[in-house]
Tab-separated table of C-alpha atoms in Angstrom:
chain	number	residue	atom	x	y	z
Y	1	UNK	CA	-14.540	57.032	107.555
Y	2	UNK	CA	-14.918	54.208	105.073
Y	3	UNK	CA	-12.764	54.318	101.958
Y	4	UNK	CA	-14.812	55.661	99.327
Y	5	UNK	CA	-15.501	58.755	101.695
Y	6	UNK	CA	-12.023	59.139	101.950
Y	7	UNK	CA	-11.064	59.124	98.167
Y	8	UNK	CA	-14.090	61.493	97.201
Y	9	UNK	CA	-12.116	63.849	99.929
Y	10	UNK	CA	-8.858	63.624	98.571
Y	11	UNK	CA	-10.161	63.848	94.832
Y	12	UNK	CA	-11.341	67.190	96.129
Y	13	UNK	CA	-8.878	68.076	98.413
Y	14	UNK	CA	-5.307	67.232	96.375
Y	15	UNK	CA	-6.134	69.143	93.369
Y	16	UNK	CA	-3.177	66.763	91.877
Y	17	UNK	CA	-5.127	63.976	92.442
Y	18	UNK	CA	-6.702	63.238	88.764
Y	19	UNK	CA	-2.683	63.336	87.497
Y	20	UNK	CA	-1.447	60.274	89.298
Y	21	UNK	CA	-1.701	56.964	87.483
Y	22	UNK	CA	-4.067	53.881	88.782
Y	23	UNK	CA	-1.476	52.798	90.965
Y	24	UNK	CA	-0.197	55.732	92.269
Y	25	UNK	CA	-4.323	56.463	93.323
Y	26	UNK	CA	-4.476	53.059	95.025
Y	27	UNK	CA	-0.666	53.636	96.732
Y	28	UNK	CA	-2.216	56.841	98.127
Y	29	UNK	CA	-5.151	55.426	99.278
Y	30	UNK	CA	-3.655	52.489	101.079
Y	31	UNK	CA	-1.449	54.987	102.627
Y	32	UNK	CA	-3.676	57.856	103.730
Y	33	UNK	CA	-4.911	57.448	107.561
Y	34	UNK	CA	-7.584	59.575	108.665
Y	35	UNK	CA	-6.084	61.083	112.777
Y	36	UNK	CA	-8.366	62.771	115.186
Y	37	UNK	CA	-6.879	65.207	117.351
Y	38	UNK	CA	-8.243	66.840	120.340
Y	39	UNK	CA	-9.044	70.274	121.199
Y	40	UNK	CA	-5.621	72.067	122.089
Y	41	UNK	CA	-3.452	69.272	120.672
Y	42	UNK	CA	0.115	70.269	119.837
Y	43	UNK	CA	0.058	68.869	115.693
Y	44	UNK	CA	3.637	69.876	114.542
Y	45	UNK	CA	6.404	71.925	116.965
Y	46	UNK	CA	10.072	73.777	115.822
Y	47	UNK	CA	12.356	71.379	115.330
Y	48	UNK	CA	10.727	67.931	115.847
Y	49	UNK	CA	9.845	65.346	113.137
Y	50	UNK	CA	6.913	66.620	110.554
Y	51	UNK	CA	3.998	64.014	110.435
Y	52	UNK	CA	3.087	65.349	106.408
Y	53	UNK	CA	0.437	66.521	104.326
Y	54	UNK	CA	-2.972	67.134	106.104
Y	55	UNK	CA	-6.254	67.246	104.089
Y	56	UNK	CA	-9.011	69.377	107.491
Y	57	UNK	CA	-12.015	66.911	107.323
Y	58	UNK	CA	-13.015	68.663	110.169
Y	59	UNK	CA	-12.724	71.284	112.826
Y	60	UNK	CA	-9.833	74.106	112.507
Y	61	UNK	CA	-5.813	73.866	112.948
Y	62	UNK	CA	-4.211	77.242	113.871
Y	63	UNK	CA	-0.328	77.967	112.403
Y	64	UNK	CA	1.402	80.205	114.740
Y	65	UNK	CA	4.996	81.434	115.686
Y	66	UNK	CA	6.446	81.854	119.562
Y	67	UNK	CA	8.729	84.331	120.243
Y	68	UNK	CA	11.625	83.433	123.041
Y	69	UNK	CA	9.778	84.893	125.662
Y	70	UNK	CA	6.981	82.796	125.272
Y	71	UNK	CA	4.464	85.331	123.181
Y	72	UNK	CA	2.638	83.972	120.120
Y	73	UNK	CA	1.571	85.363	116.810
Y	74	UNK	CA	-0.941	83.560	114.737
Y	75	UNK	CA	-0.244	83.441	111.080
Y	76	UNK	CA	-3.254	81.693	109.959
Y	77	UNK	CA	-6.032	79.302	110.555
Y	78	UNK	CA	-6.850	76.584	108.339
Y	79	UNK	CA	-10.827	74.599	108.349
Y	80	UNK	CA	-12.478	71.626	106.639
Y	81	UNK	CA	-11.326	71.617	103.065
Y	82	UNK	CA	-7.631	73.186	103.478
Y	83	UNK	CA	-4.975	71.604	103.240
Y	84	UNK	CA	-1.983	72.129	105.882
Y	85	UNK	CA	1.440	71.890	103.939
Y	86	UNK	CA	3.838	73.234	106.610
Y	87	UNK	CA	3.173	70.116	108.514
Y	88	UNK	CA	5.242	68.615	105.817
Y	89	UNK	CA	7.382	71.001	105.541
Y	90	UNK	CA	10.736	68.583	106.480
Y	91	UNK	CA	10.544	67.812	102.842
Y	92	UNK	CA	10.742	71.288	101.103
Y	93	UNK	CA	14.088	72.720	101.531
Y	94	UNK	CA	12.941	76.041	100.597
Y	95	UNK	CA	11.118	76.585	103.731
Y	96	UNK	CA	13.904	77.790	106.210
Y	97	UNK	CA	11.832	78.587	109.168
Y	98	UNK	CA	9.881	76.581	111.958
Y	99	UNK	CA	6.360	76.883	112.712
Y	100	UNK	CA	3.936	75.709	115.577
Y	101	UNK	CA	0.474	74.134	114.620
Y	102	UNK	CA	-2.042	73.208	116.845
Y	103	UNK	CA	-5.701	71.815	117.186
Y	104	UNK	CA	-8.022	74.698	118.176
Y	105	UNK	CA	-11.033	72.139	118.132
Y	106	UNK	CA	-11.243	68.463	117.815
Y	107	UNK	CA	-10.301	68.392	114.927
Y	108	UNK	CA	-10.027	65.281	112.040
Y	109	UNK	CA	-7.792	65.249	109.306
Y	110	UNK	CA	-6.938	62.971	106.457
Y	111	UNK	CA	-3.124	62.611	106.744
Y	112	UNK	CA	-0.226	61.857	103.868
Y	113	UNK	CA	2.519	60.458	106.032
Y	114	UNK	CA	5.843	61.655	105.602
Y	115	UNK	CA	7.944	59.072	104.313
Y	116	UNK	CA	4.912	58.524	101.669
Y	117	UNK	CA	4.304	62.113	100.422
Y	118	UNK	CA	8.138	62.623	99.857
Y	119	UNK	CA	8.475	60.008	97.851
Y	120	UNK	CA	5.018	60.598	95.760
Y	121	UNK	CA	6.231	64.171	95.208
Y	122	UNK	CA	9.562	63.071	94.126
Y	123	UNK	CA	8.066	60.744	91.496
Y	124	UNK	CA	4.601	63.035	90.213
Y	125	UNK	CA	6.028	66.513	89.147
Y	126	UNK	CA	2.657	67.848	89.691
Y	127	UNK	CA	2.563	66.801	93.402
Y	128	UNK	CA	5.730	68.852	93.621
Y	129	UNK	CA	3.873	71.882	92.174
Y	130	UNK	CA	0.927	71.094	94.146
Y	131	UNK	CA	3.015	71.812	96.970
Y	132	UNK	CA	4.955	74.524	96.413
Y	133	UNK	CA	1.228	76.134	95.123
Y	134	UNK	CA	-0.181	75.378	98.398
Y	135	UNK	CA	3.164	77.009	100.262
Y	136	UNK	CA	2.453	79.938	98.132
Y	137	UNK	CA	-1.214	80.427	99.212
Y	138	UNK	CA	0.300	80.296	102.594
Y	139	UNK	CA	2.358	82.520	101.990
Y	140	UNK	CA	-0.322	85.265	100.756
Y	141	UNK	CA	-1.974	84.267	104.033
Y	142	UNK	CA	0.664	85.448	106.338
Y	143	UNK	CA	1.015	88.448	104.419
Y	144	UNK	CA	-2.457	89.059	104.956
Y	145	UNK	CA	-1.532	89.110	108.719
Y	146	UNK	CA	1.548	90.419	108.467
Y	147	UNK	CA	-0.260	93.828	106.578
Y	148	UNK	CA	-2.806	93.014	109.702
Y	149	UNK	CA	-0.366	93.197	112.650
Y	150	UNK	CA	1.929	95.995	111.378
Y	151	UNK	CA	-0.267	98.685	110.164
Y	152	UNK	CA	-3.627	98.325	110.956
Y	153	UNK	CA	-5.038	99.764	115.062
Y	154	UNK	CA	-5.986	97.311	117.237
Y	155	UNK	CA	-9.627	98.334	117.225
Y	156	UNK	CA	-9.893	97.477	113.558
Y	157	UNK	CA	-7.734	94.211	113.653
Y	158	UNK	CA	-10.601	93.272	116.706
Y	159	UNK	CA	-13.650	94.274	114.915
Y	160	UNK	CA	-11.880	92.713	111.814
Y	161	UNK	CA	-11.552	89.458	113.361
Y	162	UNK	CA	-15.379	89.670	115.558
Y	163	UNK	CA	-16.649	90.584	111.935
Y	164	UNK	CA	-15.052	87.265	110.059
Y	165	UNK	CA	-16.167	84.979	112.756
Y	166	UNK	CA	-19.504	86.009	112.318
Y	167	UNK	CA	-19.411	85.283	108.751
Y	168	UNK	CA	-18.120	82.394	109.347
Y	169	UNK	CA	-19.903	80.427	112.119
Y	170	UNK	CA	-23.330	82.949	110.513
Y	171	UNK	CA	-23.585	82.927	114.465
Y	172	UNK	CA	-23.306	86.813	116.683
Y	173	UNK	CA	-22.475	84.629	119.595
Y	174	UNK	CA	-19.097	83.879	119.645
Y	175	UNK	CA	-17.202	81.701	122.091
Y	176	UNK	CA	-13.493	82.980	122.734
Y	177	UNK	CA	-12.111	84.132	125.799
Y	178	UNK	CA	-10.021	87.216	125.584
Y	179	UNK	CA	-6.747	85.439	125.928
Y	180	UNK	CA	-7.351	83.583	122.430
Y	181	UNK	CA	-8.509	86.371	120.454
Y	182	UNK	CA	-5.427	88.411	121.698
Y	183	UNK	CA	-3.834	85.093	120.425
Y	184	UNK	CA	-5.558	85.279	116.854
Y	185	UNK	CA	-4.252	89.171	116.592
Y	186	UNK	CA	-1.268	89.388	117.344
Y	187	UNK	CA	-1.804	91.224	120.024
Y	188	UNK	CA	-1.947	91.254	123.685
Y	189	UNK	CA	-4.802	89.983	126.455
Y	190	UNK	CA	-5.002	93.519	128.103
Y	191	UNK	CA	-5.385	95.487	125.001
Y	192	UNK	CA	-8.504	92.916	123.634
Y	193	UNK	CA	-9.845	93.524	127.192
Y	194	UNK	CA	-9.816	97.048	127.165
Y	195	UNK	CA	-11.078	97.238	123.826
Y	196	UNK	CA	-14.055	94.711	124.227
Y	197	UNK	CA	-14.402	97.203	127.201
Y	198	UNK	CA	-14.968	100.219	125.123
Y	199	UNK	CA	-17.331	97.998	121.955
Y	200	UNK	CA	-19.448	97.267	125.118
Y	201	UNK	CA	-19.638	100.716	126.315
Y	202	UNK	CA	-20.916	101.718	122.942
Y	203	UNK	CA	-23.650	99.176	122.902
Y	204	UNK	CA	-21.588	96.954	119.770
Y	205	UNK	CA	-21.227	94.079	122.111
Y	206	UNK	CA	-22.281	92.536	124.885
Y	207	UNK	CA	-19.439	90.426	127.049
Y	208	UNK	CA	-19.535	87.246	129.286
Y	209	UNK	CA	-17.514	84.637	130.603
Y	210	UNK	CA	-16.256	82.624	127.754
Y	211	UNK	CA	-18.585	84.593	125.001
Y	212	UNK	CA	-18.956	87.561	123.154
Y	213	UNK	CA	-22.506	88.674	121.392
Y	214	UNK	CA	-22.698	91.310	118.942
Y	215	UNK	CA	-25.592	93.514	119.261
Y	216	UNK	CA	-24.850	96.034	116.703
Y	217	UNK	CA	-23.374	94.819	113.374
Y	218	UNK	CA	-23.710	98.297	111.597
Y	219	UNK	CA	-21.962	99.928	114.245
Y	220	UNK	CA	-19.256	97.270	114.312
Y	221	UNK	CA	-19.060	97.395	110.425
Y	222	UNK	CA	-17.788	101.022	111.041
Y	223	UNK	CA	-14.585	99.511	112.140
Y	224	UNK	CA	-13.668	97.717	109.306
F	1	UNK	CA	25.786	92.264	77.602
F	2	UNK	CA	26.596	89.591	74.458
F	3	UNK	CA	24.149	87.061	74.053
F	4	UNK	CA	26.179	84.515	74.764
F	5	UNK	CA	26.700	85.584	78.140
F	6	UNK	CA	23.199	86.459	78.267
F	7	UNK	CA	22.688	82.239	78.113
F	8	UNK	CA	25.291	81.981	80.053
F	9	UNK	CA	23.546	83.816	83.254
F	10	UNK	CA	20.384	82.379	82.413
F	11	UNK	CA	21.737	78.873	82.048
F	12	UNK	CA	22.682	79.285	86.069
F	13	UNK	CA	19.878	81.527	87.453
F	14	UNK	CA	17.101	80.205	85.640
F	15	UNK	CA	17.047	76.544	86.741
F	16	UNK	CA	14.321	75.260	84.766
F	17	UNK	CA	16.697	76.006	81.867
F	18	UNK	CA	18.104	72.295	81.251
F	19	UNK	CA	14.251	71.409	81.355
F	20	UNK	CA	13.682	73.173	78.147
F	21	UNK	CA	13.243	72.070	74.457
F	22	UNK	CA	16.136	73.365	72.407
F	23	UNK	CA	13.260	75.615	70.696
F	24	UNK	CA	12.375	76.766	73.795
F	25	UNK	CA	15.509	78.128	75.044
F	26	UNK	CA	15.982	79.553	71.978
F	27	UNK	CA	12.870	81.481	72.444
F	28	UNK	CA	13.585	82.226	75.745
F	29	UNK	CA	17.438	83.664	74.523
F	30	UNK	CA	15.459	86.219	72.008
F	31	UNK	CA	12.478	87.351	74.504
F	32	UNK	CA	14.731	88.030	77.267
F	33	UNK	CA	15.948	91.746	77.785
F	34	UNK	CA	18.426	93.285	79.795
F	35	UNK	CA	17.025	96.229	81.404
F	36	UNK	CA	19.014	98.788	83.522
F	37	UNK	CA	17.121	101.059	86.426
F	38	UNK	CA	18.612	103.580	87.966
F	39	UNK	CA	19.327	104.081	92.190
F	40	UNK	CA	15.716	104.631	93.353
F	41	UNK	CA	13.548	103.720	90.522
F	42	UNK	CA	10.495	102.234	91.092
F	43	UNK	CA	10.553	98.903	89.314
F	44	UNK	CA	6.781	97.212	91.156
F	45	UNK	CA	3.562	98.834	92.312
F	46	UNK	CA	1.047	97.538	94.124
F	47	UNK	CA	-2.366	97.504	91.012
F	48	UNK	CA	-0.015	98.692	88.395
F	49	UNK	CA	1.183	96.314	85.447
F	50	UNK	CA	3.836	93.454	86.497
F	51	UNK	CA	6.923	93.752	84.413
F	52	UNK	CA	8.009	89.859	84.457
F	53	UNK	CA	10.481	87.420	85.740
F	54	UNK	CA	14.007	89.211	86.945
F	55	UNK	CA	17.720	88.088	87.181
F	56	UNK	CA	19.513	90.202	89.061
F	57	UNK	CA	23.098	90.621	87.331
F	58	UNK	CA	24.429	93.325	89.545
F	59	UNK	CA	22.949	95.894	91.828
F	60	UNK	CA	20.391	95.446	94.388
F	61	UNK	CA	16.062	95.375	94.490
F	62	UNK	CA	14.286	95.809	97.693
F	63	UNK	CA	11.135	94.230	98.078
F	64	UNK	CA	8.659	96.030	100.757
F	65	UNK	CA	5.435	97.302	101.673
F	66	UNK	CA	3.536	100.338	102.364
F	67	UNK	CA	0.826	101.537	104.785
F	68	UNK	CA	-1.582	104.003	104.293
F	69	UNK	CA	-0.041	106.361	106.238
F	70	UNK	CA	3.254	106.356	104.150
F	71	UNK	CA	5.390	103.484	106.770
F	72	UNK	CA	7.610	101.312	104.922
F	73	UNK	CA	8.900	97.687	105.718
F	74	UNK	CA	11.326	95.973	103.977
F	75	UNK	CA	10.415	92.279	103.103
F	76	UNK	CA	13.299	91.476	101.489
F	77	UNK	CA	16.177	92.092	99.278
F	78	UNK	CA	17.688	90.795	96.198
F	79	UNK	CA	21.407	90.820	94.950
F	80	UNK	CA	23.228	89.415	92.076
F	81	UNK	CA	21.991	86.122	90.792
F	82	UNK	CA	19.233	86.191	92.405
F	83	UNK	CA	15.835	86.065	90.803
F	84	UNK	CA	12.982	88.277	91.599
F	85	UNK	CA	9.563	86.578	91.095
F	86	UNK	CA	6.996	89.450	92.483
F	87	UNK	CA	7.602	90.796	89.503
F	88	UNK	CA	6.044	88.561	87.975
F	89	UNK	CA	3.147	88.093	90.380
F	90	UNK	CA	0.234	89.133	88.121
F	91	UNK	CA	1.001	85.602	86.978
F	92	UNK	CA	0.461	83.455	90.184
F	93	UNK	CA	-3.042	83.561	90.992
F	94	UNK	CA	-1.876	81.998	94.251
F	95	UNK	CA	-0.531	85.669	95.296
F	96	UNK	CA	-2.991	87.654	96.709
F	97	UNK	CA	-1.021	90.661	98.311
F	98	UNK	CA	0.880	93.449	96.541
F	99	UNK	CA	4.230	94.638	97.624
F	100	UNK	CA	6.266	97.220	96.069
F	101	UNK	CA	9.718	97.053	94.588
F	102	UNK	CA	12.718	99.738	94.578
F	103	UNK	CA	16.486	99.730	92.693
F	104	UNK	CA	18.676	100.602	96.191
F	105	UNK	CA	21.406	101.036	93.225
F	106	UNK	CA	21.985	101.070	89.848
F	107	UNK	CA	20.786	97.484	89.130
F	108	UNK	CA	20.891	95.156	85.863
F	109	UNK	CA	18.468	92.724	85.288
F	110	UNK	CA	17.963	90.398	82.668
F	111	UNK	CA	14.267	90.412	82.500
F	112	UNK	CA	11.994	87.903	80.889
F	113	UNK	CA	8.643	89.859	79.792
F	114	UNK	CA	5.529	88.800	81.313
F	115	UNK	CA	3.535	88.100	78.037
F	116	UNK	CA	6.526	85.463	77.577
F	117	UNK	CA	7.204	84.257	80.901
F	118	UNK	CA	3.174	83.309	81.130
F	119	UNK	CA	3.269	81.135	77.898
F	120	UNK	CA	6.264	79.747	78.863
F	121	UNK	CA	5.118	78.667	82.628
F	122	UNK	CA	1.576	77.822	80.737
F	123	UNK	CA	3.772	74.937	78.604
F	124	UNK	CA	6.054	73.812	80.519
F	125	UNK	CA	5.358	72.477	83.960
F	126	UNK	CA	9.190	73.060	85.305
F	127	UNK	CA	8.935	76.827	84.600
F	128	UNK	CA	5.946	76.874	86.708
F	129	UNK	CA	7.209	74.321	89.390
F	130	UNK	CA	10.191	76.786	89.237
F	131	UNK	CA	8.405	80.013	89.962
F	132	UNK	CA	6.566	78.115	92.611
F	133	UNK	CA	9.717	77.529	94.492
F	134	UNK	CA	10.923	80.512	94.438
F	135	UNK	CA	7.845	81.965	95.291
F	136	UNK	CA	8.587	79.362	98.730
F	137	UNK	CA	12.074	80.939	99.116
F	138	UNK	CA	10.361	84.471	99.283
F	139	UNK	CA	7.979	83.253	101.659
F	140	UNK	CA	10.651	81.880	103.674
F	141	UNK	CA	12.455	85.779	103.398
F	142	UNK	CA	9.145	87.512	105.160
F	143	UNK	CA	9.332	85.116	107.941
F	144	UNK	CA	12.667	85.961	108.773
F	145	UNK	CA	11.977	89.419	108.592
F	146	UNK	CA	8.189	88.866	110.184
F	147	UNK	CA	10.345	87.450	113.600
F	148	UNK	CA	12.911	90.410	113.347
F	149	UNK	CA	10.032	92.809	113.147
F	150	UNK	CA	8.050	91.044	115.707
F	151	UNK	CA	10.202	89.261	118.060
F	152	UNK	CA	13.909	90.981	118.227
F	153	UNK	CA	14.853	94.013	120.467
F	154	UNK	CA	15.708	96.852	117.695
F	155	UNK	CA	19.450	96.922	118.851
F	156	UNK	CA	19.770	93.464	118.296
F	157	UNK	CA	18.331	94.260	114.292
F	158	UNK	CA	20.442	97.491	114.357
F	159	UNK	CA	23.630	94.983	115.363
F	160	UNK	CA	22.180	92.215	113.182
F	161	UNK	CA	21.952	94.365	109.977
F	162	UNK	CA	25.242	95.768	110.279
F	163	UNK	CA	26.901	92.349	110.969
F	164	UNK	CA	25.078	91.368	107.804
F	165	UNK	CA	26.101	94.064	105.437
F	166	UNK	CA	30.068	93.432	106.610
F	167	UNK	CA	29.961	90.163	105.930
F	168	UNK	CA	28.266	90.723	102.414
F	169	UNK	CA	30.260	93.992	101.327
F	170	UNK	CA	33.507	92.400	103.064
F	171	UNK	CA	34.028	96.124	104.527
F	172	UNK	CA	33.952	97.932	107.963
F	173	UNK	CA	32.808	101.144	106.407
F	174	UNK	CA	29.138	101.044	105.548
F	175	UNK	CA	27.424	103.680	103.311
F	176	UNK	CA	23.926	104.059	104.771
F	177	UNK	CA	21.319	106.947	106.067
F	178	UNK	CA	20.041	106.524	109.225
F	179	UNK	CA	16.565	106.770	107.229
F	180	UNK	CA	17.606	103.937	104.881
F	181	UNK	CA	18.436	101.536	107.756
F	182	UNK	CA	15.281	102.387	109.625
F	183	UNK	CA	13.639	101.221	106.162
F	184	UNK	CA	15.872	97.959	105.854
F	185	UNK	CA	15.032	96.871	109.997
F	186	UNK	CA	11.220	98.030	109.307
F	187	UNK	CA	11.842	100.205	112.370
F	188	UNK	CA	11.497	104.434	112.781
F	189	UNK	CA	14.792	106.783	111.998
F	190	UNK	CA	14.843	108.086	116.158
F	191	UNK	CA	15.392	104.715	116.932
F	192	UNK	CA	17.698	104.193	114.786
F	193	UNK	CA	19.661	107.257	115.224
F	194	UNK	CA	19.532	106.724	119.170
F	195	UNK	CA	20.589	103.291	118.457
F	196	UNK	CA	23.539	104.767	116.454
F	197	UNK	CA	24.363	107.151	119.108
F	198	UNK	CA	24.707	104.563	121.400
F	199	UNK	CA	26.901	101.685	119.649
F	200	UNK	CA	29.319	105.064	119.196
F	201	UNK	CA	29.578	105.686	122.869
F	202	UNK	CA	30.482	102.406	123.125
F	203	UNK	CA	33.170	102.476	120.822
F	204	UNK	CA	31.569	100.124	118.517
F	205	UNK	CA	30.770	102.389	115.734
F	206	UNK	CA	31.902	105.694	114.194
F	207	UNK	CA	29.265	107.983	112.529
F	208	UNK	CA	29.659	110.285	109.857
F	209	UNK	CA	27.310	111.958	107.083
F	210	UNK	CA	25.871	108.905	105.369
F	211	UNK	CA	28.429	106.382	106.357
F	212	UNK	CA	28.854	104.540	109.850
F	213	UNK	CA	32.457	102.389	110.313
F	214	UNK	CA	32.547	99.405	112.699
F	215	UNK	CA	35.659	100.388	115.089
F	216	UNK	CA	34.678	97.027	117.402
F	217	UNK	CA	33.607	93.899	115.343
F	218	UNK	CA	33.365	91.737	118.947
F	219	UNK	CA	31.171	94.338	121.215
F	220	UNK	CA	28.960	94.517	118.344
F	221	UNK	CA	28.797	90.826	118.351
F	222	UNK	CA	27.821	90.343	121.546
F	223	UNK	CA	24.521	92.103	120.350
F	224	UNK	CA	23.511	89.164	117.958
């Protein structure tokens, strides 16, 4: 990515970009490194170092929590034009609890380091703010999932989530096994197999290795 | 309450306070009102008018949320000095969800009204950096409670919760329902009254109409 790409991304993508002064914009630009990372990379882990703020150039980065015995609940995904704050989370004492993030694609992303960001947010109040904004959108997110994986059935959380891939790949063929979707829910492998079981048997869907097609929207729209 | 000791609070749970003009907190002294609900009250609803920023001076607020079929689960809750910003949240464009808030007792807050509070965070950027933070904090309360819900067995939340409470009330003898602690662990009232009925066969609890005494702080420890 040549420079001038990269600035017109982070002029879009760090809303507190047009309140730094000249030399704060050049610091950040010098500093900014664009990282690739591959299809199920491990980004940030509980209890190891942060890497910092992440602007998605591309691709998507899933934020997820583990429980001890190994079962995962996905709080939310983030794609190209989101920014991933808990990756620099190290540097906001308010956040008290650890979170996994990982690479569900290749996926490129233009990264603040650490040591940089922390001390650009301790100098620009509205990098602070632009922060702790971002933390709370975050925070409306996992609610979002929270409301998801507490009161709503599991055959509305899985036509929820066939539903908003569709809209947003504009694709019916999706690729997910049923191991990741149970992954995205919140829920478990056998109950998104039985399920897919049942949209199949009433014509909503039609399953193969690797892929789901949806056959009948309307039908599936009843779920929601 | 005297308005001197009106400042006084505010001066310590409001910590943008040092950050404002001497108008300002002047402005701030006059606008803000101490309000008293009683045990119970409903002080938030989800798509009803937000009150405004809340200091908690004595008493306690429980944040939580509602399904449509009438299940509760407790987010979070607030005690004295402690400020409650959902109250606020018609303010923060940022939060997209709606929770619900309740007096557990006869509470005092001093409250600063919303009409206020917004042309106060509109002018000065610590007020909003401020509610942002604590907005964070809150954020970092749900995923505590999000891996109780999720992730621990309910005897080890029953256990957890009363640990919790003794260490906060500094007493053995807890005044609770076995319907209001099925609220506070975001669990049902069987459980929680099998759960009961067990820790007193063990000997590490004592039951009575509204009221449960811990007889064995170390068994129940061995729970957390």
């Amino acid at each position: 990515m040549i420079d001038a790409e990269k600035l017109r991304w982070m002029e879009k993508g760090f809303s507190f970009f047009d309140k730094l002064t000249e030399q704060e914009k050049n610091e950040t630009a010098e500093n900014a490194v664009e990282v690739c990372f591959q299809r199920g990379q491990s980004i940030h882990r509980a209890g190891e170092d942060c890497a910092g703020l992440m602007l998605v150039t591309s691709g998507q980065l899933r934020t997820y929590i583990l429980s001890d015995d190994g079962r995962e609940v996905t709080l939310y995904r983030l794609w190209k034009g989101d920014v991933c704050v808990l990756s620099a989370s190290c540097v906001l004492s308010e956040v008290a609890f650890d979170v996994l993030i990982e690479a569900v694609e290749d996926t490129r992303v233009i990264l603040l380091p650490l040591a940089y960001f922390r001390q650009l947010k301790e100098k620009n109040v509205y990098v602070e703010l632009f922060t702790y904004r971002l933390a709370t959108e975050r925070f409306s997110d996992v609610m979002w999932s929270l409301q998801q994986i507490l009161f709503m059935r599991a055959d509305q959380r899985l036509a929820a989530f066939l539903w908003d891939e569709m809209a947003r790949t504009g694709r019916e063929e999706l690729s997910y096994t049923h191991d990741q979707i149970a992954r995205y829910m919140g829920s478990a492998r056998e109950v998104v197999s039985r399920l897919l079981k049942y949209f199949s048997e009433e014509g909503i869907v039609k399953v193969s290795r690797g892929k789901i097609l949806v056959t009948d929207r309307d039908k599936l729209k009843k779920f929601l």
